[in-house]
CSV table of C-alpha atoms in Angstrom, one decimal:
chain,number,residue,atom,x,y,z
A,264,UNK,CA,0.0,0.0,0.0
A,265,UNK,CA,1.8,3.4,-0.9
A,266,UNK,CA,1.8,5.9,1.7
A,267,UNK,CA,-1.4,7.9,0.4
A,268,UNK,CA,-3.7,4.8,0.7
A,269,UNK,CA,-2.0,4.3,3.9
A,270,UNK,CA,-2.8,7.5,5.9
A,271,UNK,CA,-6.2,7.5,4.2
A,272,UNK,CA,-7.2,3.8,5.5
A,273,UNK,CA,-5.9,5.3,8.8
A,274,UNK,CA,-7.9,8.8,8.5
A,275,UNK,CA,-10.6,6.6,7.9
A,276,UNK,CA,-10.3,4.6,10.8
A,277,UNK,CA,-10.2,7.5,13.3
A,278,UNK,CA,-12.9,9.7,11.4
A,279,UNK,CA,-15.1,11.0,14.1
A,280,UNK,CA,-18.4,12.6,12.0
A,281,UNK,CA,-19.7,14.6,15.1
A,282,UNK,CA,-16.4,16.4,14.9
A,283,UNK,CA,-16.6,16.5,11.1
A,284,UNK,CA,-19.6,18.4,11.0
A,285,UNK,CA,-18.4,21.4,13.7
A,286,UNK,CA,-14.9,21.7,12.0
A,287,UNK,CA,-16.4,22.0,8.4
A,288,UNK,CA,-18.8,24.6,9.9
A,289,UNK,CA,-15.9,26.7,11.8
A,290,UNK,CA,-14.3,26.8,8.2
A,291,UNK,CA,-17.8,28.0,6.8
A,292,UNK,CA,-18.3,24.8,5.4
A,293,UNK,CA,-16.1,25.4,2.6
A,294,UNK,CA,-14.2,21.7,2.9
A,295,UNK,CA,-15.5,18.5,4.3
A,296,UNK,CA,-13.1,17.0,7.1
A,297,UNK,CA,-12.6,13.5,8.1
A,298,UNK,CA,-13.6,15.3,12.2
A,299,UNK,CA,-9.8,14.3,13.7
A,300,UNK,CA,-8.2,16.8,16.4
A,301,UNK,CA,-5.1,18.4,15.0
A,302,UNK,CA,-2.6,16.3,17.9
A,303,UNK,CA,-4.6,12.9,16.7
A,304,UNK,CA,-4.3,14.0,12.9
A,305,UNK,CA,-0.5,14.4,13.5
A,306,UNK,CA,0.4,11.5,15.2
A,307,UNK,CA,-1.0,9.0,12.5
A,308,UNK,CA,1.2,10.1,10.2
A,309,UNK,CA,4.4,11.1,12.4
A,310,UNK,CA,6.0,7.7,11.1
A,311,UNK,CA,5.5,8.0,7.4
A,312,UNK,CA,7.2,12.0,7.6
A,313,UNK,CA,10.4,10.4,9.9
A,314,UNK,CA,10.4,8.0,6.9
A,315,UNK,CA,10.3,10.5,4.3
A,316,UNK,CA,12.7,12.9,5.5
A,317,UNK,CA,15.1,9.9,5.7
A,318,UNK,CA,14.6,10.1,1.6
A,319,UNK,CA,16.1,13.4,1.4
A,320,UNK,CA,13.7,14.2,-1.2
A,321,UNK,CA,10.6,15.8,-1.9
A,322,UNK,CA,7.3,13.6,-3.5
A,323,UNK,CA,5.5,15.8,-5.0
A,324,UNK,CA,3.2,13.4,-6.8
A,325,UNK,CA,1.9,12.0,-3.2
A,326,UNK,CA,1.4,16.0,-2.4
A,327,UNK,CA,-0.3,16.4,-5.3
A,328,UNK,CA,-2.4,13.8,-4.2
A,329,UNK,CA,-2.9,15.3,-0.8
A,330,UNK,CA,-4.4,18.7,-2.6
A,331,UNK,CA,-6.8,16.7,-4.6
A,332,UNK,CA,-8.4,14.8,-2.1
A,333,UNK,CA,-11.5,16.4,-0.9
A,334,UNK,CA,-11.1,16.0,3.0
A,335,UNK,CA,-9.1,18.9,4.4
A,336,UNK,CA,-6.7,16.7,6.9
A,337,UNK,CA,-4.8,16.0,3.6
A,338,UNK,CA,-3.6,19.5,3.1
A,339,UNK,CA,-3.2,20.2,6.9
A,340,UNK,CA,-0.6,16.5,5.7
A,341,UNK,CA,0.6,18.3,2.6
A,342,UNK,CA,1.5,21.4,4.8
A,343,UNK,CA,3.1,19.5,7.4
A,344,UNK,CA,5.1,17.6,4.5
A,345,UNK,CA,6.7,20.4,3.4
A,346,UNK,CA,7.7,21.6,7.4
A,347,UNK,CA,8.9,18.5,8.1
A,348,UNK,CA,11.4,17.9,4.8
A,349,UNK,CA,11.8,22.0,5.0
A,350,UNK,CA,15.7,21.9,4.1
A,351,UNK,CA,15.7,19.6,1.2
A,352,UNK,CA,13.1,22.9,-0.3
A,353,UNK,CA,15.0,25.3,-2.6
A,354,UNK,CA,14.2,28.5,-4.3
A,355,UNK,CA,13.0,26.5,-7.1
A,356,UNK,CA,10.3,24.6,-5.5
A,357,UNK,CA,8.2,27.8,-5.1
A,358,UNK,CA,6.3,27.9,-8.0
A,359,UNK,CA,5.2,24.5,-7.3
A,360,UNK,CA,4.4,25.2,-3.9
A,361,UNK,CA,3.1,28.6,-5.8
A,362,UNK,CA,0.0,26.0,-7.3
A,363,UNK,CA,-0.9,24.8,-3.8
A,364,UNK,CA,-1.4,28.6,-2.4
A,365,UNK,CA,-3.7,28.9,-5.3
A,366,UNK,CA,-5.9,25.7,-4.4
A,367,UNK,CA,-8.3,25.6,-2.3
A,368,UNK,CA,-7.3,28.8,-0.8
A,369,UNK,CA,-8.2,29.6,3.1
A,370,UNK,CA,-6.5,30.8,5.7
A,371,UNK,CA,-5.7,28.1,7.4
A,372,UNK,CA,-3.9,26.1,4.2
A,373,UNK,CA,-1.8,29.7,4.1
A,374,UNK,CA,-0.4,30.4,6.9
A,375,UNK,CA,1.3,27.2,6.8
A,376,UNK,CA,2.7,28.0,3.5
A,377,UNK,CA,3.8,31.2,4.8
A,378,UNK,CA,5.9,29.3,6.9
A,379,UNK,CA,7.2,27.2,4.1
A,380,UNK,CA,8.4,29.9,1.9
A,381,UNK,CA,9.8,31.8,4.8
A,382,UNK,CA,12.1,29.1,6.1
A,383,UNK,CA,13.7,29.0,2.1
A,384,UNK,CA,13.5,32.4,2.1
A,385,UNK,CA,16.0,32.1,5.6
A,386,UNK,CA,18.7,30.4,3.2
A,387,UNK,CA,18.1,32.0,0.0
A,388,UNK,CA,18.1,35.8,-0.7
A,389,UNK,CA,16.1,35.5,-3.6
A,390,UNK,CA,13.3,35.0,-2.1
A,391,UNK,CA,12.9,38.0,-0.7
A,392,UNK,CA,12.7,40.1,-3.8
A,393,UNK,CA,10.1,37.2,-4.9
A,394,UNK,CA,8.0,38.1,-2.1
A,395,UNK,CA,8.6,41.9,-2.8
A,396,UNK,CA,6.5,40.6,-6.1
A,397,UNK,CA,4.2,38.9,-4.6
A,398,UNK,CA,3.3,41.9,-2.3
A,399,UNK,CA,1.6,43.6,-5.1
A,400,UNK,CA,0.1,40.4,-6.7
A,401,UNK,CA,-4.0,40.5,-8.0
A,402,UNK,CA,-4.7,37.8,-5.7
A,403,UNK,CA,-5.1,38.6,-1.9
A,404,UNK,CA,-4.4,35.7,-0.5
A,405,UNK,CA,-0.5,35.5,-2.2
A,406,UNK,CA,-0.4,38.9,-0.8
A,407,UNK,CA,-0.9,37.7,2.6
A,408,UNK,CA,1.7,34.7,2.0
A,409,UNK,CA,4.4,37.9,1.5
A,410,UNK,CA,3.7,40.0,4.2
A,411,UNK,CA,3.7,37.2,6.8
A,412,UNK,CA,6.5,34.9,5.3
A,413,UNK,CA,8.8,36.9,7.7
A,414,UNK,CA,6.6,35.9,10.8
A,415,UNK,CA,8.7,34.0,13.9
A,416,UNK,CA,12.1,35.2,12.7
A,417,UNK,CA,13.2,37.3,15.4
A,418,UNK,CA,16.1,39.1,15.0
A,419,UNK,CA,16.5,38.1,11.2
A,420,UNK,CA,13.8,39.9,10.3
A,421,UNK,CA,14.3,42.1,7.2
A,422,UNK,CA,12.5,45.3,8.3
A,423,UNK,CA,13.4,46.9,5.2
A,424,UNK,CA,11.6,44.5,3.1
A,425,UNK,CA,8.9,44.0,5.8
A,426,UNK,CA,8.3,47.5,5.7
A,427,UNK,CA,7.5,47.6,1.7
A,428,UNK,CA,5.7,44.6,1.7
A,429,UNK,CA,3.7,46.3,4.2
A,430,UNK,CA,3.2,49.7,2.2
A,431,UNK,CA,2.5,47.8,-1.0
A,432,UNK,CA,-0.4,46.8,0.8
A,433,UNK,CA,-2.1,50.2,2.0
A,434,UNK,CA,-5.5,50.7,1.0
A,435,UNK,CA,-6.7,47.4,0.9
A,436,UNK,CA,-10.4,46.7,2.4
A,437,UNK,CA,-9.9,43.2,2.6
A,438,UNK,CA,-9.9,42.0,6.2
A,439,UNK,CA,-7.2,39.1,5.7
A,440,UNK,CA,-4.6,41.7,4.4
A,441,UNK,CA,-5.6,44.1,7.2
A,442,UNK,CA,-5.4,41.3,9.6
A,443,UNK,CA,-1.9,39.9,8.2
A,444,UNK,CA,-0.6,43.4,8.3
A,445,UNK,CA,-1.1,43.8,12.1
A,446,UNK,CA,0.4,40.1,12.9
A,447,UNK,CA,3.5,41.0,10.8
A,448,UNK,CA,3.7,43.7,13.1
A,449,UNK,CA,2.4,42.1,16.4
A,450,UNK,CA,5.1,39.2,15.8
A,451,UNK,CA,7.9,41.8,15.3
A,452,UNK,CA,7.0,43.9,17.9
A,453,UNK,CA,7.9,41.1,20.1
A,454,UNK,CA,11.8,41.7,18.9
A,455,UNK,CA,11.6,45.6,18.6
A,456,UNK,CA,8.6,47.6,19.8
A,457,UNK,CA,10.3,50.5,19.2
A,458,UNK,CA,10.6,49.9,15.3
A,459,UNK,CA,6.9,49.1,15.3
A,460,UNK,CA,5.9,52.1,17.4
A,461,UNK,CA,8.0,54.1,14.7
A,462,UNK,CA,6.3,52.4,11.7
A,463,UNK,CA,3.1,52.7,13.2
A,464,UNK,CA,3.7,56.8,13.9
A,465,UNK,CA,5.1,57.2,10.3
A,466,UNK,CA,1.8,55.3,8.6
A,467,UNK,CA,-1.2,55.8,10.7
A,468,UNK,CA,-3.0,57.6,8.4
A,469,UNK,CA,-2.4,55.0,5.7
A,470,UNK,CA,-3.1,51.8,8.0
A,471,UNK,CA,-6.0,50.6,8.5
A,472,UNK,CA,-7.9,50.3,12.2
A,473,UNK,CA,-7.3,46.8,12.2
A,474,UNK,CA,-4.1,46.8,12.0
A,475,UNK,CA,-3.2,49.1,13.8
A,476,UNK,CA,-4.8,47.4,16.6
A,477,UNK,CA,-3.3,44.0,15.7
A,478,UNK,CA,-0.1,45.7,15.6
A,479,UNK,CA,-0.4,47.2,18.8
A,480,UNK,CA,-1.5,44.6,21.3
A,481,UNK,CA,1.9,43.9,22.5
A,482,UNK,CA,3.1,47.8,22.8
């Protein structure tokens, strides 16, 4: 049995349909879900990543797979994938992983792949000008990918290209921008309220409430 059929034979022995039913609705019913708690979910498949990571190599065929099924746990797997085998990812990988931000698009799916591109983008400089394009892309939800891609880094956080990112966005009435914008901000702010205080003094006019708030919870 390959390892697709595998973790689906096991999703299907620990669906719980109560569960299914309240998880689709929190996600506005937009996906059906097998109904298995996130800690469950990863320990069925905790074997089969330890084994993959041992390949050195990336399958994209089984993750293909994973975005075609219809039952959501399989791209929470495909997201995980890509965490777990993280440094055999380079700069070239990102337009495939590109095709999975455009499937199936939610928020939840996203900022995992936020994380993904970030953690090339920590050993490959390209990346950042990549997301500098991105930033201004017609579709929201890439946009969102570039302004949090940075999220978690601390001290290696590129403010410069934060800050751009950040700008390109201005204007924007769409509440998972908005809301992106103030946890790129929240997260950094963490590292050096004083930057944020600064960026949030130079662009109030520009940002929008949300984000502002977001951005100020910490400071």
């Amino acid at each position: 049995m390959d390892k697709y059929a595998e973790i689906r034979h096991r999703f299907e022995e620990n669906a719980d349909q109560e569960n299914a039913v309240k998880m689709a609705k929190y996600m506005r019913n937009l996906f059906f879900f097998y109904g298995i708690p996130t800690p469950r979910r990863k320990k069925l498949y905790k074997d089969i990543l330890k084994e993959e990571k041992k390949t050195k190599t990336v399958d994209w065929e089984f993750l293909d797979q994973c975005y075609a099924d219809e039952h959501r746990e399989f791209q929470y797997l495909a997201s995980d994938y890509l965490i777990a085998l993280n440094e055999f990812l380079t700069y070239d990988d990102i337009s495939k992983i590109r095709t999975y931000v455009k499937k199936k698009q939610w928020w939840d799916t996203i900022d995992f792949l936020d994380e993904v591109i970030g953690k090339i983008g920590l050993r490959d400089s390209r990346v950042d000008d990549l997301m500098l394009e991105w930033s201004t892309d017609e579709d929201f939800w890439v946009r969102r990918i570039a302004i949090d891609h940075q999220l978690l880094r601390k001290e290696r956080t590129n403010t410069t290209l934060l800050e751009k990112i950040i700008v390109n966005n201005f204007g924007s009435d769409e509440f998972f921008i908005n809301k992106a914008i103030g946890w790129s901000l929240r997260d950094y702010s963490k590292t050096d309220p004083e930057w944020v205080r600064n960026f949030i003094d130079r662009y109030r006019d520009r940002m929008d409430k949300l984000s502002i708030r977001e951005a100020g919870k910490y400071i």
